[in-house]
XYZ file of C-alpha atoms in Angstrom:
509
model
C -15.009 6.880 10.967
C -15.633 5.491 14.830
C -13.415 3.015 15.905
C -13.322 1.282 19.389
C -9.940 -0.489 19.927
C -10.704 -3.333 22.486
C -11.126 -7.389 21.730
C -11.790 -7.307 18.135
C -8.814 -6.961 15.092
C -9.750 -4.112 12.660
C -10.831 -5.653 9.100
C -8.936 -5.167 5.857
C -11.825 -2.676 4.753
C -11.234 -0.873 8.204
C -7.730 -0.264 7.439
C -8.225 0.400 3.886
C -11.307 3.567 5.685
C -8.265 4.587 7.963
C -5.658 5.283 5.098
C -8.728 7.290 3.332
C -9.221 9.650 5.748
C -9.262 10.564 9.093
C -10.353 8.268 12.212
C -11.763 9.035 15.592
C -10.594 6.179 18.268
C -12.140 4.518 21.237
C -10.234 2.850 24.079
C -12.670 -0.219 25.030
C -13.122 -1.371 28.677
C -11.038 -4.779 28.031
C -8.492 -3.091 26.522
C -8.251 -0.630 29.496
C -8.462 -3.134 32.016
C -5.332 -5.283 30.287
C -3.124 -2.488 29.726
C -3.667 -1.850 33.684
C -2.631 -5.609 33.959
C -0.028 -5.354 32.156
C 1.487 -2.236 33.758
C 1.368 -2.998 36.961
C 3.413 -6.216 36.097
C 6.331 -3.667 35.489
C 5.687 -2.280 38.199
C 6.130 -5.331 40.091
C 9.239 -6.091 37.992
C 10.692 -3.006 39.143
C 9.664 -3.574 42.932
C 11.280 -6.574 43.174
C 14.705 -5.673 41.710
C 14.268 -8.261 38.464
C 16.880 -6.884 35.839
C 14.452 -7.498 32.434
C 15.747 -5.815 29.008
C 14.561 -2.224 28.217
C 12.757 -1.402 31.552
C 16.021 -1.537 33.414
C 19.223 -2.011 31.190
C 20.529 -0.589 28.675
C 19.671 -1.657 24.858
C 20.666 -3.597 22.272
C 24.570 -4.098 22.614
C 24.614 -2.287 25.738
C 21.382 -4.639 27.719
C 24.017 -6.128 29.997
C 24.070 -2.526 31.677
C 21.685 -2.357 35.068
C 20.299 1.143 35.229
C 19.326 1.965 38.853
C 15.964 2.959 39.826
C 16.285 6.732 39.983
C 17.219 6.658 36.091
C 14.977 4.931 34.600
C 12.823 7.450 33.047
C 15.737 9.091 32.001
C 16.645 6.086 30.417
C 13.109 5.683 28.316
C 13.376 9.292 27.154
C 17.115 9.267 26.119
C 16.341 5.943 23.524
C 13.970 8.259 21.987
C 16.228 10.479 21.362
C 19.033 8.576 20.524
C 17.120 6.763 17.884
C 15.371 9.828 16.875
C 17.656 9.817 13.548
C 15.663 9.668 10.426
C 16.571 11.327 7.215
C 14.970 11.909 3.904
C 11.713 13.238 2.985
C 8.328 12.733 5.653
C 6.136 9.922 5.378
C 2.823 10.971 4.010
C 0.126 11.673 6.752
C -2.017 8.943 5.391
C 0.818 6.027 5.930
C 1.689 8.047 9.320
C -2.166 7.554 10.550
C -2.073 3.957 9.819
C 1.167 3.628 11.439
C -0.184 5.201 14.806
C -3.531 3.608 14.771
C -1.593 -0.170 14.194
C 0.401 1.226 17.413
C -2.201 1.737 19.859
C -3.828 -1.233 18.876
C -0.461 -2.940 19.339
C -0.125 -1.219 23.121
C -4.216 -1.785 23.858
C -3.852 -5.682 23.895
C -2.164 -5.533 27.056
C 1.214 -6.949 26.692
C 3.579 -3.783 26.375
C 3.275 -2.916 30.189
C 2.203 1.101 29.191
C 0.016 3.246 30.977
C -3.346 3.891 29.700
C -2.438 7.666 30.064
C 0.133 6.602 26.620
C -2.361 5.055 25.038
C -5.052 7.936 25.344
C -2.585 10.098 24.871
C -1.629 8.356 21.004
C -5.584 8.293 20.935
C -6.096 11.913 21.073
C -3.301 12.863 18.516
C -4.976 10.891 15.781
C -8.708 11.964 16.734
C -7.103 15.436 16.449
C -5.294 14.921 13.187
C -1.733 15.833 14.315
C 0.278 13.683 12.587
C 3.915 13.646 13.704
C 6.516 14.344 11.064
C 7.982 11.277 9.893
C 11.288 11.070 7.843
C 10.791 8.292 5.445
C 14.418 6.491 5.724
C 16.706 4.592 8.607
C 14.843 1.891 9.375
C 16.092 -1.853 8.430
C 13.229 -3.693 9.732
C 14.808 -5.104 12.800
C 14.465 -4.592 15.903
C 11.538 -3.004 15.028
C 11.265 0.276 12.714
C 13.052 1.960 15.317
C 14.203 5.376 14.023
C 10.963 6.486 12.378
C 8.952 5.266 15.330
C 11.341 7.156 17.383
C 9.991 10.384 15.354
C 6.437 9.136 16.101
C 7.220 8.985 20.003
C 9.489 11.748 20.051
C 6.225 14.175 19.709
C 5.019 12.624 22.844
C 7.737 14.142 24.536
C 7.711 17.348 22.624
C 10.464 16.853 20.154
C 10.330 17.689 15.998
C 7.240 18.897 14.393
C 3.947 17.786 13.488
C 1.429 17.646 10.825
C -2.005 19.653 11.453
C -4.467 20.650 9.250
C -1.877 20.664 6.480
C 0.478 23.069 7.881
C 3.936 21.305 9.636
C 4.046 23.165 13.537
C 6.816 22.631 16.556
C 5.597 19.803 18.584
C 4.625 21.619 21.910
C 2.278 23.710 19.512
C 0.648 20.407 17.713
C 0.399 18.486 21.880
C -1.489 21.869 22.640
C -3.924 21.807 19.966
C -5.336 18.372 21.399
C -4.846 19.640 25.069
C -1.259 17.719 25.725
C 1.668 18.554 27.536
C 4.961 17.082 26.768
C 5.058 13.419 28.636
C 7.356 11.822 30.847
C 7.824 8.082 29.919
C 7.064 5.341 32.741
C 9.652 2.573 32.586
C 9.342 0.588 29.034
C 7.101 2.726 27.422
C 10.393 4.603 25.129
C 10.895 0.819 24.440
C 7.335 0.108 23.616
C 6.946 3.124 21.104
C 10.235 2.145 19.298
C 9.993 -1.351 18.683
C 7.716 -2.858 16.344
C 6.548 -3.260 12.538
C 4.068 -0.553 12.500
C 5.790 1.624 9.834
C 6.949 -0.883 7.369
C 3.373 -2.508 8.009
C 1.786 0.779 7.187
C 3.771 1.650 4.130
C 3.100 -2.107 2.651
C -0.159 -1.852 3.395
C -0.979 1.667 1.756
C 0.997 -0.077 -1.226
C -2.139 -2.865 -1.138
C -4.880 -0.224 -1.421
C -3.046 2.003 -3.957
C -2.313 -1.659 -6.441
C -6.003 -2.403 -5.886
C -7.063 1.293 -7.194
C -4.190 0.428 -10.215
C -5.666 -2.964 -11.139
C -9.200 -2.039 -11.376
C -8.084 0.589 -13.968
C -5.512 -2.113 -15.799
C -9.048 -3.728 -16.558
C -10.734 -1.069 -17.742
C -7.315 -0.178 -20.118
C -7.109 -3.983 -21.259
C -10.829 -4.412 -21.675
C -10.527 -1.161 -23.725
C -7.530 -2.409 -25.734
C -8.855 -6.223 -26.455
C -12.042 -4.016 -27.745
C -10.190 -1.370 -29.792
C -8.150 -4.195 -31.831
C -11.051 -6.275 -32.194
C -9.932 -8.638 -30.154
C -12.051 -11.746 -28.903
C -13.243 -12.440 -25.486
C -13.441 -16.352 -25.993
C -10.314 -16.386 -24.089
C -13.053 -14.594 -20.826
C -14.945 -17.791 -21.461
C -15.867 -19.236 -17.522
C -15.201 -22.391 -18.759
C -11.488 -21.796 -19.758
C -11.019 -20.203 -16.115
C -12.725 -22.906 -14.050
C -10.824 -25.993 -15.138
C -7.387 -24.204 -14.118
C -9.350 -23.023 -10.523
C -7.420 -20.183 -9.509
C -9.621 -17.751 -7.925
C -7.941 -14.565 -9.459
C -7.986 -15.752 -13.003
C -11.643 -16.574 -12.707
C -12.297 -13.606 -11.062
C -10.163 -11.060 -13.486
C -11.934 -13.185 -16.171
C -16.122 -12.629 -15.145
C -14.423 -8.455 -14.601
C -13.406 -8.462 -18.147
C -17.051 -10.056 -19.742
C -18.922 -8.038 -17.737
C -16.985 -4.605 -18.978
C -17.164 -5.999 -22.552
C -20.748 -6.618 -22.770
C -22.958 -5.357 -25.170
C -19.962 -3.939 -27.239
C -20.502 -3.272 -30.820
C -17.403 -3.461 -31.344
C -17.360 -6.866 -30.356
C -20.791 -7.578 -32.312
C -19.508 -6.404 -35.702
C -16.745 -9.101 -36.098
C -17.728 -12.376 -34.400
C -16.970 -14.204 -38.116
C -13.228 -12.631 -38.362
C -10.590 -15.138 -39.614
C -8.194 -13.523 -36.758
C -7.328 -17.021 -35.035
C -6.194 -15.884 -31.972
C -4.531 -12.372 -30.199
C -1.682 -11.663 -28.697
C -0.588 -13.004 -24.871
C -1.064 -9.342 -23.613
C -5.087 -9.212 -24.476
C -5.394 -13.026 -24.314
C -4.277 -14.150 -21.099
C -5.619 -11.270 -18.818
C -7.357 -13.733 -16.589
C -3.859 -15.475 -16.305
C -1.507 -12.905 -15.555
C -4.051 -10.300 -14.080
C -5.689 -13.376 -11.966
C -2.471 -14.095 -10.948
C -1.478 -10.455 -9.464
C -4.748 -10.182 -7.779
C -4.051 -13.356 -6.221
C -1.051 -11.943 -4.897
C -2.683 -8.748 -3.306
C -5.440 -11.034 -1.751
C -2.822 -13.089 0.066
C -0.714 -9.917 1.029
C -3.381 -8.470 2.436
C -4.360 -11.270 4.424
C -0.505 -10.728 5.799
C -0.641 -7.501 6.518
C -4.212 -7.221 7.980
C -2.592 -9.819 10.547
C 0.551 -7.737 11.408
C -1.043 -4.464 11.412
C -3.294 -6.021 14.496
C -0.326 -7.390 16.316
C 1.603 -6.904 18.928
C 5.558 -6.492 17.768
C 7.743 -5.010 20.786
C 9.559 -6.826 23.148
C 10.199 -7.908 25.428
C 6.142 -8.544 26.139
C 4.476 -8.612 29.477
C 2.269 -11.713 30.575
C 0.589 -10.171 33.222
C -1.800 -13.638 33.684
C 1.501 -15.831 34.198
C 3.363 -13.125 35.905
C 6.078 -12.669 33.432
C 7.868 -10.684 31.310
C 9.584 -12.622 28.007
C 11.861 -11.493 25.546
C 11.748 -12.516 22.227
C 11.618 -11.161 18.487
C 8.255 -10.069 17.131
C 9.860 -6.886 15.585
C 11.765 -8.290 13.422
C 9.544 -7.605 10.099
C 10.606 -10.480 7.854
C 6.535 -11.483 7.197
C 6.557 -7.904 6.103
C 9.217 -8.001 3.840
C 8.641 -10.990 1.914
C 4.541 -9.781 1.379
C 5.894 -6.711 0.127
C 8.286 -7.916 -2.337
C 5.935 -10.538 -3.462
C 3.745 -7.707 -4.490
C 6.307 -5.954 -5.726
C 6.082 -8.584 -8.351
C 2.355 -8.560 -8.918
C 2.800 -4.330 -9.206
C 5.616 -5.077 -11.675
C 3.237 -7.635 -13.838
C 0.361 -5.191 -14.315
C 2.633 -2.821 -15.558
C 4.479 -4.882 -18.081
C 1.459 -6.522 -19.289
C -0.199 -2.803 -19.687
C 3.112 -1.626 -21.750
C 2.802 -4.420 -24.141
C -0.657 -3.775 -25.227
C 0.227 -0.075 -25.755
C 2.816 -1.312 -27.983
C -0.041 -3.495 -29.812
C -2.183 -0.265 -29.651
C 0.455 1.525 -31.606
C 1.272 -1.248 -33.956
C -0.641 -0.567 -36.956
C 0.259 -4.283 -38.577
C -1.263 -5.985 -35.276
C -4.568 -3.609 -34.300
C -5.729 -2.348 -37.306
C -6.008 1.017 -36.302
C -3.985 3.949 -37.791
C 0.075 3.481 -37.083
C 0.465 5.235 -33.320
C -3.195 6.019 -33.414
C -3.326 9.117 -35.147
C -4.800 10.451 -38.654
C -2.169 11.924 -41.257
C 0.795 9.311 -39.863
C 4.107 11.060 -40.541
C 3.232 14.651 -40.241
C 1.890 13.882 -36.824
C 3.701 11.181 -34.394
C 0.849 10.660 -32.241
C 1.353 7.703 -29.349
C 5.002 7.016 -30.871
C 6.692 8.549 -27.562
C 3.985 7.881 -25.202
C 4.555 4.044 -25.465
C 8.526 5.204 -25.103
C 7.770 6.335 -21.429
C 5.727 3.399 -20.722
C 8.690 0.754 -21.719
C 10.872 3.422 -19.449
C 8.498 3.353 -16.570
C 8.406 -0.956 -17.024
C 12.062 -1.134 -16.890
C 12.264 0.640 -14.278
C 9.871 -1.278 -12.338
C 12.079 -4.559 -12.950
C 14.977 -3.146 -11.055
C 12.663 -1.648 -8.149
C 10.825 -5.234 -8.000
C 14.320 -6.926 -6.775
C 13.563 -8.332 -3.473
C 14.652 -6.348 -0.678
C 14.413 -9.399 2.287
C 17.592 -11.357 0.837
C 19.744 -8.339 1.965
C 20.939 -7.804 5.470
C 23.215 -5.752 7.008
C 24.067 -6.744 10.826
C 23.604 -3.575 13.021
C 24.184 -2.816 16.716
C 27.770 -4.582 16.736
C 26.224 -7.354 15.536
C 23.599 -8.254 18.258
C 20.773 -7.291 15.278
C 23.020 -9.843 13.135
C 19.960 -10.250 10.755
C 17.379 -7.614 9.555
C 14.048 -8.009 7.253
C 14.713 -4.631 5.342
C 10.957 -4.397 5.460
C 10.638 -0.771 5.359
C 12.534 -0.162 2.058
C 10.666 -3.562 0.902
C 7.231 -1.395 1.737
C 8.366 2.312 0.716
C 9.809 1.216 -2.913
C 6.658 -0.165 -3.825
C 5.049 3.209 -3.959
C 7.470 4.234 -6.177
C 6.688 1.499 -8.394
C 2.917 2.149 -8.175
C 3.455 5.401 -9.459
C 5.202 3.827 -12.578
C 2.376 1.540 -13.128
C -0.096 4.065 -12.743
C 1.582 6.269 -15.322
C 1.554 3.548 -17.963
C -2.170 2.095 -16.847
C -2.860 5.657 -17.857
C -1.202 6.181 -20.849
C -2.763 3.038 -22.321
C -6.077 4.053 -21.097
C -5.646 6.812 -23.269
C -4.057 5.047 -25.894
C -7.259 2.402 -25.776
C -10.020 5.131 -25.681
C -8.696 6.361 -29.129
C -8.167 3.265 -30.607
C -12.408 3.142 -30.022
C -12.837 6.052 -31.165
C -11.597 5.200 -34.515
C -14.351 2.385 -34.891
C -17.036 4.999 -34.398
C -20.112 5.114 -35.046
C -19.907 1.884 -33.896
C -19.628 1.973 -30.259
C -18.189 -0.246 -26.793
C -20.411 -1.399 -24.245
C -21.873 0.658 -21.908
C -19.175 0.448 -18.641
C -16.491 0.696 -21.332
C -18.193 3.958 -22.701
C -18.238 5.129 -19.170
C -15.112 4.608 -18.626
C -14.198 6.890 -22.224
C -16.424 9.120 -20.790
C -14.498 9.981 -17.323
C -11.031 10.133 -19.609
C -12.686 12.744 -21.813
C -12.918 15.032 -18.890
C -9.666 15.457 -17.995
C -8.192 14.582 -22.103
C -9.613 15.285 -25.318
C -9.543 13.228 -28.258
C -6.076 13.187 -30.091
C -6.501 14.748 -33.246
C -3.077 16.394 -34.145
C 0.221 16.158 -32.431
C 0.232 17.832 -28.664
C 1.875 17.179 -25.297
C 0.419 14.522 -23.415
C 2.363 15.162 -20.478
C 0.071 16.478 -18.247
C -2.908 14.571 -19.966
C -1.048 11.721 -18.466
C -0.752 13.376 -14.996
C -4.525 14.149 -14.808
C -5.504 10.287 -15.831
C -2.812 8.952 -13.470
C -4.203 11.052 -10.397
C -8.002 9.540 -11.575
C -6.494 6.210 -10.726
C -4.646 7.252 -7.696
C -8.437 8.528 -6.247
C -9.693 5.334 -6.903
C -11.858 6.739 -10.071
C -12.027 3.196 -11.861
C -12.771 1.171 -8.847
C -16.179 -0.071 -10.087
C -14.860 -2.175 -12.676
C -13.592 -4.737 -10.075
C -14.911 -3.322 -6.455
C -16.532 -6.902 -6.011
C -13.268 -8.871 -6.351
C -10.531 -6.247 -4.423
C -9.337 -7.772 -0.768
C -10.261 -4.972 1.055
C -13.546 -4.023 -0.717
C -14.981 -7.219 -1.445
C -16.532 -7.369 1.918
């Protein structure tokens, strides 16, 4: 994918192309001729003596310390450093390209007072694929994420190691391999780097694509589980949807008919006395809606952040001045993220109780834990065990993150947005969801398989289809374990995506 960075934000579906794979990046002419602007304001800044925070004091606690002239690149290249102190495992390389990309296109809009020679230089790391090694923890969100993006800039200068093709390398190898030397940074640019919401931006955003992959399949599994108990899709019904008006619930709700047309299934019991089913196949529309009403808004967030410009202090070349302020601090990031935290939390809960249906031979009508000769074989009695695990579990992690702070810096950072743990614990949490989407897909495809001959409708049948590659039919008592494993990673690669494409945030154009 070709992207020129100039006077135009990159789209949701942009993004979503970037975290897939790998990008090739385009300075435009505006965006050269602002960052020119705007670096020969700090030049002017530093000409005429002005003390402005980060470009000639120190930082943080320490900004009432003038740094003299002959110093100051010292100064840029020692805050690297200094801040350069991660821990825990790396970030992945696809959360570490959207993090770099949302940083030059920070830097190109001209108010960060970096050279163009910075810029190019981020430019032709990600065209390359060298992806600096990231350590996923030690950022709280405020001022900035500063430590990882320390790691990011500390490549730059030739410091930790790098991702390339796959392989982690010392970072004078990985600058080489795109024709870079190790840089000296101008005045600011160490500041530049450091501050902003690019990594907490990138991680909550990767969370948005993965949850949309995870909710397509959560309507496959629920369309598949209303169909295996015999359930009704009345409750589908457009006109139910459209005299509450959420857009989600409507939307979830046309998903769900179209998957479930043309069952047999469905045909064969239109005159059942069954009055009504349970909350977890009935109100789909609701609670699904709902979540996907959620992601749409938190990715309308996101897209925003990842386009903007967070360090500080920012250069106005047009009014001549420099202005410091607090665009790093991430608190639009946290809250988005731990509102989907709760919409990640929902599909997964509302997938565990209809594998609990599933299993329930008094409430679907299919054999108890879906499985012939009940007693001598167990069947989906454990399976719907790691599911209620994997739910719980998900309640703790959905906690919001943003009502915690922890003042830092002797208290001049006397409030932080905790963004980044807000954005990295989601992925755990879509890993959870995943699991259990996938163990009631499973669970689902056998209850249909007990109704044959008769059959589901044709995406539904599909959908059985794709699981049968990767699991066979449950006929006697086996692991599941890695069955599970194999249906999750379908989900993770987006495998289910055509039963909701037209109604996902970033792919519904």
């Amino acid at each position: 994918m070709k992207i020129t960075v100039d006077a135009q934000p990159i789209t949701l579906a942009e993004w979503r192309a970037i975290w897939q794979g790998p990008v090739e990046l385009t300075l435009g002419q505006t965006a050269l001729q602002r960052i020119g602007e705007s670096q020969a304001q700090i030049d002017k800044v530093i000409a005429g003596g002005k003390q402005v925070y980060g470009v000639n004091t120190g930082f943080g606690q320490l900004a009432q310390v003038r740094i003299g002239a002959e110093k100051l690149a010292a100064l840029q290249q020692n805050l690297v450093l200094s801040h350069s102190v991660g821990v825990g495992p790396p970030l992945t390389n696809e959360c570490v390209r959207l993090a770099m990309v949302m940083k030059v296109v920070a830097l190109a809009q001209g108010f960060s007072g970096v050279r163009a020679e910075l810029v190019d230089a981020l430019c032709k790391l990600i065209n390359g694929g060298v992806y600096p090694c990231i350590p996923a923890k030690g950022s709280v969100g405020a001022s900035g994420d500063l430590a990882p993006l320390a790691h990011m800039a500390g490549l730059l200068l030739g410091h930790g190691t790098a991702s390339v093709g796959g392989k982690n390398i010392p970072a004078e190898k990985a600058l080489a391999k795109v024709g870079l030397a190790p840089m000296q940074l101008a005045p600011k640019e160490g500041l530049a780097l450091l501050n902003g919401t690019q990594i907490s931006t990138s991680l909550a955003l990767a969370a948005v694509f993965r949850a949309e992959n995870i909710l397509a399949a959560s309507l496959a599994a629920g369309a598949l589980a209303a169909d295996a108990i015999k359930g009704s899709d009345t409750p589908f019904d457009e006109r139910i949807q459209q005299v509450r008006g959420h857009r989600g619930q409507i939307d979830v709700a046309a998903a769900l008919r179209k998957l479930m047309e043309g069952s047999d299934i469905r045909a064969s019991h239109f005159d059942c006395t069954r009055v009504q089913d349970p909350y977890s196949i009935r109100c789909q529309p609701q609670v699904i809606g709902a979540c996907l009403d959620v992601m749409r808004h938190v990715g309308v967030v996101l897209a925003k952040e990842a386009n903007a410009v967070t360090d500080n202090p920012l250069v106005f070349a047009a009014t001549d001045a420099v202005l410091s302020g607090g665009n790093f601090h991430a608190e639009p990031v946290a809250l988005a993220a731990d509102y989907l935290a709760l919409s990640i939390a929902e599909v997964g809960a509302l997938s565990e109780r209809r594998i609990a249906l599933l299993i329930d031979s008094h409430l679907s009508g299919l054999p108890a834990f879906l499985v012939r000769e009940g007693g001598l074989n167990s069947g989906f009695m454990m399976a719907q065990v790691t599911a209620a695990a994997l739910a719980s579990e998900n309640k703790s992690l959905a906690h919001p993150a943003s009502v915690d702070s922890i003042p830092t810096s002797a208290n001049q950072e006397d409030h932080v947005s905790m963004a980044t743990f807000a954005a990295n614990r989601l992925h755990t949490m879509l890993d959870n969801t995943a699991y259990i989407v996938a163990i009631e897909m499973l669970a689902a495809a056998q209850g249909i398989e007990f109704h044959h001959p008769q059959k589901s409708s044709k995406p539904l049948e599909k959908v059985i289809d794709e699981l049968r590659q990767v699991s066979a039919s449950y006929t006697a008592d086996r692991s599941l374990s890695e069955d599970f494993e194999k249906v999750a990673k379908l989900i993770h690669d987006g495998r289910f995506l055509s039963c909701a494409d037209s109604i996902l945030p970033s792919l519904a154009g």
